[in-house]
PDB file of C-alpha atoms in Angstrom:
ATOM      1  CA  MET A   1     100.443 268.307 215.357  1.00 67.00           C
ATOM      2  CA  SER A   2     102.336 267.593 218.200  1.00 82.00           C
ATOM      3  CA  ILE A   3     105.452 265.745 218.118  1.00 85.00           C
ATOM      4  CA  LYS A   4     103.572 262.815 219.625  1.00 88.00           C
ATOM      5  CA  ASP A   5     100.716 262.901 216.211  1.00 87.00           C
ATOM      6  CA  TYR A   6     103.467 262.396 213.902  1.00 88.00           C
ATOM      7  CA  TYR A   7     104.665 259.764 215.908  1.00 90.00           C
ATOM      8  CA  MET A   8     101.627 258.066 215.596  1.00 91.00           C
ATOM      9  CA  ARG A   9     101.263 258.890 211.934  1.00 89.00           C
ATOM     10  CA  ALA A  10     104.112 257.079 211.246  1.00 90.00           C
ATOM     11  CA  LYS A  11     103.873 254.689 213.557  1.00 91.00           C
ATOM     12  CA  ARG A  12     101.126 253.593 211.147  1.00 90.00           C
ATOM     13  CA  GLU A  13     103.051 253.780 208.820  1.00 89.00           C
ATOM     14  CA  LEU A  14     105.347 251.761 209.472  1.00 90.00           C
ATOM     15  CA  GLU A  15     102.931 249.414 210.265  1.00 91.00           C
ATOM     16  CA  ASN A  16     101.631 249.194 206.743  1.00 89.00           C
ATOM     17  CA  LEU A  17     104.981 248.449 205.827  1.00 87.00           C
ATOM     18  CA  ALA A  18     105.398 245.642 207.580  1.00 90.00           C
ATOM     19  CA  TYR A  19     107.690 247.163 210.355  1.00 91.00           C
ATOM     20  CA  TYR A  20     107.241 246.689 214.381  1.00 93.00           C
ATOM     21  CA  VAL A  21     106.832 250.047 216.034  1.00 92.00           C
ATOM     22  CA  ASP A  22     108.154 249.905 219.781  1.00 93.00           C
ATOM     23  CA  SER A  23     106.930 252.717 222.378  1.00 93.00           C
ATOM     24  CA  TYR A  24     109.074 255.647 221.992  1.00 92.00           C
ATOM     25  CA  LYS A  25     111.252 257.319 224.773  1.00 93.00           C
ATOM     26  CA  LYS A  26     111.555 261.178 225.154  1.00 91.00           C
ATOM     27  CA  ILE A  27     114.867 262.555 224.154  1.00 90.00           C
ATOM     28  CA  ASN A  28     116.182 266.596 224.368  1.00 88.00           C
ATOM     29  CA  TYR A  29     114.010 268.253 222.434  1.00 87.00           C
ATOM     30  CA  GLY A  30     112.177 265.749 220.951  1.00 90.00           C
ATOM     31  CA  ILE A  31     111.970 261.366 220.706  1.00 92.00           C
ATOM     32  CA  GLN A  32     113.259 258.020 220.358  1.00 92.00           C
ATOM     33  CA  PHE A  33     111.971 254.714 219.409  1.00 93.00           C
ATOM     34  CA  LYS A  34     112.853 251.481 217.734  1.00 93.00           C
ATOM     35  CA  ILE A  35     111.712 249.735 214.545  1.00 92.00           C
ATOM     36  CA  PHE A  36     111.821 246.375 214.027  1.00 94.00           C
ATOM     37  CA  ARG A  37     112.033 244.024 210.185  1.00 88.00           C
ATOM     38  CA  PHE A  38     113.218 240.621 209.796  1.00 86.00           C
ATOM     39  CA  LYS A  39     114.715 240.700 213.831  1.00 84.00           C
ATOM     40  CA  GLN A  40     116.733 243.785 213.117  1.00 90.00           C
ATOM     41  CA  GLY A  41     116.039 246.946 214.801  1.00 92.00           C
ATOM     42  CA  TYR A  42     116.826 250.538 214.114  1.00 93.00           C
ATOM     43  CA  LEU A  43     117.201 253.639 215.891  1.00 92.00           C
ATOM     44  CA  VAL A  44     114.571 256.229 215.008  1.00 91.00           C
ATOM     45  CA  ARG A  45     114.261 259.560 216.208  1.00 92.00           C
ATOM     46  CA  ILE A  46     112.132 263.101 216.115  1.00 91.00           C
ATOM     47  CA  TYR A  47     112.449 266.236 216.745  1.00 90.00           C
ATOM     48  CA  ASN A  48     111.180 269.560 217.205  1.00 85.00           C
ATOM     49  CA  ASN A  49     112.738 272.707 216.046  1.00 78.00           C
ATOM     50  CA  LYS A  50     110.507 276.216 216.882  1.00 74.00           C
ATOM     51  CA  LYS A  51     112.164 276.905 213.522  1.00 73.00           C
ATOM     52  CA  LYS A  52     111.977 274.239 211.240  1.00 74.00           C
ATOM     53  CA  GLY A  53     109.103 272.330 213.209  1.00 80.00           C
ATOM     54  CA  ILE A  54     109.040 268.960 213.426  1.00 85.00           C
ATOM     55  CA  LYS A  55     111.746 266.659 211.621  1.00 86.00           C
ATOM     56  CA  LEU A  56     112.242 262.626 211.099  1.00 87.00           C
ATOM     57  CA  ASP A  57     115.822 261.475 211.557  1.00 87.00           C
ATOM     58  CA  CYS A  58     116.945 258.176 210.131  1.00 85.00           C
ATOM     59  CA  SER A  59     120.578 259.674 210.152  1.00 86.00           C
ATOM     60  CA  GLN A  60     121.270 256.865 212.343  1.00 85.00           C
ATOM     61  CA  ILE A  61     120.184 254.161 209.942  1.00 88.00           C
ATOM     62  CA  LYS A  62     122.502 252.295 207.989  1.00 90.00           C
ATOM     63  CA  ASN A  63     120.228 249.979 206.158  1.00 90.00           C
ATOM     64  CA  LYS A  64     119.477 251.395 202.084  1.00 90.00           C
ATOM     65  CA  ASN A  65     116.217 249.839 201.996  1.00 89.00           C
ATOM     66  CA  VAL A  66     115.052 250.890 205.728  1.00 91.00           C
ATOM     67  CA  LYS A  67     116.197 254.542 205.344  1.00 90.00           C
ATOM     68  CA  ARG A  68     114.103 254.637 202.007  1.00 90.00           C
ATOM     69  CA  ASP A  69     110.995 253.740 202.882  1.00 90.00           C
ATOM     70  CA  LEU A  70     111.612 256.190 206.314  1.00 89.00           C
ATOM     71  CA  LYS A  71     112.627 258.627 203.844  1.00 89.00           C
ATOM     72  CA  GLU A  72     109.167 258.385 201.384  1.00 88.00           C
ATOM     73  CA  ILE A  73     107.056 258.200 205.288  1.00 87.00           C
ATOM     74  CA  LYS A  74     108.944 261.249 205.967  1.00 86.00           C
ATOM     75  CA  ASN A  75     107.513 262.771 202.660  1.00 85.00           C
ATOM     76  CA  ILE A  76     104.241 261.513 203.291  1.00 83.00           C
ATOM     77  CA  LEU A  77     103.907 263.500 206.758  1.00 81.00           C
ATOM     78  CA  ASP A  78     105.824 266.638 206.481  1.00 77.00           C
ATOM     79  CA  GLN A  79     102.582 267.089 203.123  1.00 75.00           C
ATOM     80  CA  ASN A  80     100.092 266.773 205.310  1.00 65.00           C
ATOM     81  CA  HIS A  81     101.425 268.637 207.896  1.00 57.00           C
ATOM     82  CA  LYS A  82     102.045 271.744 205.781  1.00 56.00           C
ATOM     83  CA  LYS A  83      98.132 270.936 204.036  1.00 52.00           C
ATOM     84  CA  GLY A  84      96.671 270.953 208.111  1.00 50.00           C
ATOM     85  CA  SER A  85      98.500 274.136 208.404  1.00 52.00           C
ATOM     86  CA  ILE A  86      96.764 276.127 205.205  1.00 58.00           C
ATOM     87  CA  LYS A  87      94.803 278.456 206.336  1.00 67.00           C
ATOM     88  CA  ASN A  88      90.486 278.530 205.792  1.00 78.00           C
ATOM     89  CA  ILE A  89      90.368 281.421 202.906  1.00 82.00           C
ATOM     90  CA  GLN A  90      87.635 283.638 201.763  1.00 86.00           C
ATOM     91  CA  GLU A  91      87.499 286.338 199.785  1.00 89.00           C
ATOM     92  CA  SER A  92      85.222 288.043 197.658  1.00 89.00           C
ATOM     93  CA  PHE A  93      85.865 290.055 194.050  1.00 92.00           C
ATOM     94  CA  GLU A  94      83.381 292.103 192.377  1.00 91.00           C
ATOM     95  CA  LEU A  95      82.787 290.880 188.407  1.00 92.00           C
ATOM     96  CA  PRO A  96      81.598 294.981 187.232  1.00 91.00           C
ATOM     97  CA  ASN A  97      80.207 293.121 184.338  1.00 92.00           C
ATOM     98  CA  LYS A  98      78.438 290.217 182.144  1.00 91.00           C
ATOM     99  CA  ILE A  99      81.958 290.384 179.870  1.00 92.00           C
ATOM    100  CA  ILE A 100      83.946 289.776 183.312  1.00 93.00           C
ATOM    101  CA  VAL A 101      81.730 287.192 184.484  1.00 93.00           C
ATOM    102  CA  ASP A 102      81.852 285.101 181.125  1.00 93.00           C
ATOM    103  CA  ARG A 103      85.581 285.347 180.952  1.00 93.00           C
ATOM    104  CA  ILE A 104      86.425 284.240 184.718  1.00 94.00           C
ATOM    105  CA  VAL A 105      84.232 281.439 183.460  1.00 94.00           C
ATOM    106  CA  SER A 106      86.142 280.551 180.510  1.00 93.00           C
ATOM    107  CA  TYR A 107      89.497 281.006 181.838  1.00 92.00           C
ATOM    108  CA  LEU A 108      87.794 278.040 185.337  1.00 93.00           C
ATOM    109  CA  ILE A 109      87.403 276.326 182.474  1.00 93.00           C
ATOM    110  CA  SER A 110      90.522 276.231 180.848  1.00 92.00           C
ATOM    111  CA  ARG A 111      91.560 275.652 184.212  1.00 87.00           C
ATOM    112  CA  GLN A 112      89.277 272.368 183.942  1.00 88.00           C
ATOM    113  CA  ALA A 113      87.811 273.424 186.826  1.00 90.00           C
ATOM    114  CA  LYS A 114      84.413 271.368 187.607  1.00 92.00           C
ATOM    115  CA  ARG A 115      81.185 272.237 187.581  1.00 93.00           C
ATOM    116  CA  LYS A 116      79.029 271.630 190.507  1.00 91.00           C
ATOM    117  CA  SER A 117      75.295 271.895 190.732  1.00 90.00           C
ATOM    118  CA  ILE A 118      73.129 274.526 191.878  1.00 89.00           C
ATOM    119  CA  ASN A 119      71.134 274.283 194.724  1.00 87.00           C
ATOM    120  CA  SER A 120      70.057 278.304 194.370  1.00 87.00           C
ATOM    121  CA  ASP A 121      68.467 280.979 192.532  1.00 90.00           C
ATOM    122  CA  SER A 122      71.059 283.095 193.776  1.00 91.00           C
ATOM    123  CA  ILE A 123      73.688 281.698 192.521  1.00 93.00           C
ATOM    124  CA  LYS A 124      74.815 281.637 188.401  1.00 92.00           C
ATOM    125  CA  HIS A 125      77.603 279.630 188.553  1.00 95.00           C
ATOM    126  CA  SER A 126      79.686 277.028 190.905  1.00 95.00           C
ATOM    127  CA  PHE A 127      83.367 275.395 190.399  1.00 95.00           C
ATOM    128  CA  ARG A 128      86.088 273.610 192.210  1.00 92.00           C
ATOM    129  CA  LEU A 129      89.719 273.832 191.252  1.00 89.00           C
ATOM    130  CA  SER A 130      92.668 273.476 193.206  1.00 81.00           C
ATOM    131  CA  ASN A 131      90.161 272.291 197.037  1.00 84.00           C
ATOM    132  CA  LEU A 132      89.129 275.665 196.109  1.00 90.00           C
ATOM    133  CA  THR A 133      85.030 276.278 195.366  1.00 92.00           C
ATOM    134  CA  PHE A 134      84.697 279.302 192.792  1.00 94.00           C
ATOM    135  CA  THR A 135      80.595 280.128 193.786  1.00 95.00           C
ATOM    136  CA  ILE A 136      79.500 283.112 191.081  1.00 95.00           C
ATOM    137  CA  TYR A 137      76.201 284.440 192.264  1.00 93.00           C
ATOM    138  CA  THR A 138      73.115 286.486 190.062  1.00 92.00           C
ATOM    139  CA  ASN A 139      74.486 289.732 191.604  1.00 92.00           C
ATOM    140  CA  ASN A 140      77.858 289.884 190.309  1.00 90.00           C
ATOM    141  CA  LEU A 141      79.600 288.501 193.045  1.00 92.00           C
ATOM    142  CA  MET A 142      82.329 285.633 193.279  1.00 94.00           C
ATOM    143  CA  MET A 143      83.238 284.312 196.426  1.00 92.00           C
ATOM    144  CA  ILE A 144      86.494 281.975 196.822  1.00 93.00           C
ATOM    145  CA  GLN A 145      86.523 279.712 200.013  1.00 90.00           C
ATOM    146  CA  GLY A 146      88.476 276.486 200.719  1.00 86.00           C
ATOM    147  CA  LYS A 147      91.958 275.491 201.693  1.00 79.00           C
ATOM    148  CA  SER A 148      94.483 275.161 198.662  1.00 73.00           C
ATOM    149  CA  ASN A 149      98.825 276.519 198.437  1.00 68.00           C
ATOM    150  CA  ASN A 150      97.396 277.356 194.801  1.00 73.00           C
ATOM    151  CA  PHE A 151      95.345 280.692 196.218  1.00 82.00           C
ATOM    152  CA  ASN A 152      97.870 283.388 195.494  1.00 82.00           C
ATOM    153  CA  SER A 153      98.347 282.813 191.904  1.00 81.00           C
ATOM    154  CA  LEU A 154      94.673 281.531 190.910  1.00 86.00           C
ATOM    155  CA  LYS A 155      94.225 285.393 192.470  1.00 88.00           C
ATOM    156  CA  LYS A 156      97.196 286.676 190.766  1.00 87.00           C
ATOM    157  CA  GLU A 157      94.920 285.543 187.528  1.00 88.00           C
ATOM    158  CA  ILE A 158      91.395 286.696 188.545  1.00 90.00           C
ATOM    159  CA  LEU A 159      93.116 290.524 189.159  1.00 90.00           C
ATOM    160  CA  MET A 160      94.456 290.404 185.349  1.00 90.00           C
ATOM    161  CA  ILE A 161      90.787 289.248 184.241  1.00 91.00           C
ATOM    162  CA  LEU A 162      89.587 291.871 186.670  1.00 90.00           C
ATOM    163  CA  SER A 163      92.273 294.507 185.388  1.00 89.00           C
ATOM    164  CA  SER A 164      91.347 293.847 181.818  1.00 82.00           C
ATOM    165  CA  ASN A 165      87.816 295.463 182.132  1.00 74.00           C
ATOM    166  CA  ASN A 166      89.261 298.943 182.647  1.00 66.00           C
ATOM    167  CA  LYS A 167      90.918 298.054 179.299  1.00 58.00           C
ATOM    168  CA  VAL A 168      87.702 298.069 177.597  1.00 50.00           C
ATOM    169  CA  LYS A 169      86.620 300.889 179.329  1.00 54.00           C
ATOM    170  CA  SER A 170      89.667 303.088 177.936  1.00 52.00           C
ATOM    171  CA  ARG A 171      89.156 301.722 174.617  1.00 52.00           C
ATOM    172  CA  LEU A 172      85.005 302.167 174.513  1.00 49.00           C
ATOM    173  CA  LYS A 173      85.995 305.469 175.389  1.00 52.00           C
ATOM    174  CA  LYS A 174      85.159 308.302 172.803  1.00 50.00           C
ATOM    175  CA  PRO A 175      86.985 312.046 172.895  1.00 50.00           C
ATOM    176  CA  LYS A 176      84.399 314.107 173.469  1.00 52.00           C
ATOM    177  CA  ILE A 177      83.271 317.033 171.074  1.00 46.00           C
ATOM    178  CA  ASN A 178      83.382 320.316 172.961  1.00 50.00           C
ATOM    179  CA  ASN A 179      80.194 322.320 170.976  1.00 48.00           C
ATOM    180  CA  GLN A 180      80.747 325.574 173.078  1.00 50.00           C
ATOM    181  CA  MET A 181      82.263 328.184 171.124  1.00 49.00           C
ATOM    182  CA  SER A 182      84.783 330.466 173.692  1.00 51.00           C
ATOM    183  CA  LEU A 183      83.906 334.103 174.257  1.00 53.00           C
ATOM    184  CA  PHE A 184      86.967 335.204 173.084  1.00 52.00           C
ATOM    185  CA  ASP A 185      86.239 333.208 169.653  1.00 56.00           C
ATOM    186  CA  GLN A 186      82.485 334.818 170.039  1.00 58.00           C
ATOM    187  CA  ASP A 187      83.798 338.245 170.047  1.00 60.00           C
ATOM    188  CA  LEU A 188      85.823 337.585 166.838  1.00 53.00           C
ATOM    189  CA  ASN A 189      83.226 335.864 165.164  1.00 56.00           C
ATOM    190  CA  ASN A 190      80.980 338.996 166.323  1.00 62.00           C
ATOM    191  CA  LYS A 191      83.793 342.147 165.233  1.00 58.00           C
ATOM    192  CA  ILE A 192      84.171 339.860 161.932  1.00 53.00           C
ATOM    193  CA  LEU A 193      80.088 339.511 161.236  1.00 53.00           C
ATOM    194  CA  GLY A 194      79.472 343.581 162.039  1.00 59.00           C
ATOM    195  CA  GLU A 195      82.728 344.616 159.005  1.00 56.00           C
ATOM    196  CA  GLU A 196      80.766 342.780 157.103  1.00 51.00           C
ATOM    197  CA  ASN A 197      78.284 344.860 157.343  1.00 52.00           C
ATOM    198  CA  LEU A 198      79.762 347.886 157.690  1.00 49.00           C
ATOM    199  CA  LYS A 199      81.459 347.263 153.964  1.00 51.00           C
ATOM    200  CA  LEU A 200      77.316 345.544 153.025  1.00 49.00           C
ATOM    201  CA  VAL A 201      75.977 349.571 154.139  1.00 51.00           C
ATOM    202  CA  GLY A 202      79.149 351.559 152.485  1.00 52.00           C
TER     203      GLY A 202
END
């Protein structure tokens, strides 16, 4: 978002609150403009800092009500700016078996994810959660797409479910019994049998 875009959005929000917004003038590192309400004018500045980004400055304003309005507008604009900076997410996960698929579905339902209608034979399930679409295909591949600040935390939970598959496998594994007799044991057994035969002959 450019500083001009920020100004235009701030102007729109201020006008919704019955302020008159004057045209802006360029200053060092930003712009400044006046807003008016009840024939009283207030100076507002917007700075563009490379490290901190765009910042709405209302430090010149003493009126508590006007300052409160500007702070609320600043919060709205900052949130919108953060949303706009989130990158598109597209990540796939291989779900090894039906147990894991069911666990993923149960997890999404527990998070109150909304089911989406399915229009393809290749899709088993489709959910919407935190602005992300979770699509589980018939080949047990899950695709996550969208924009969300919660992706990393959701991904962590999903990876925990996937890792539980290894625990299930380890529980199902049984120790193998080695039925093959070692050469040493065979020799020993033959000697014992030979001695027994000699006793019988004697």
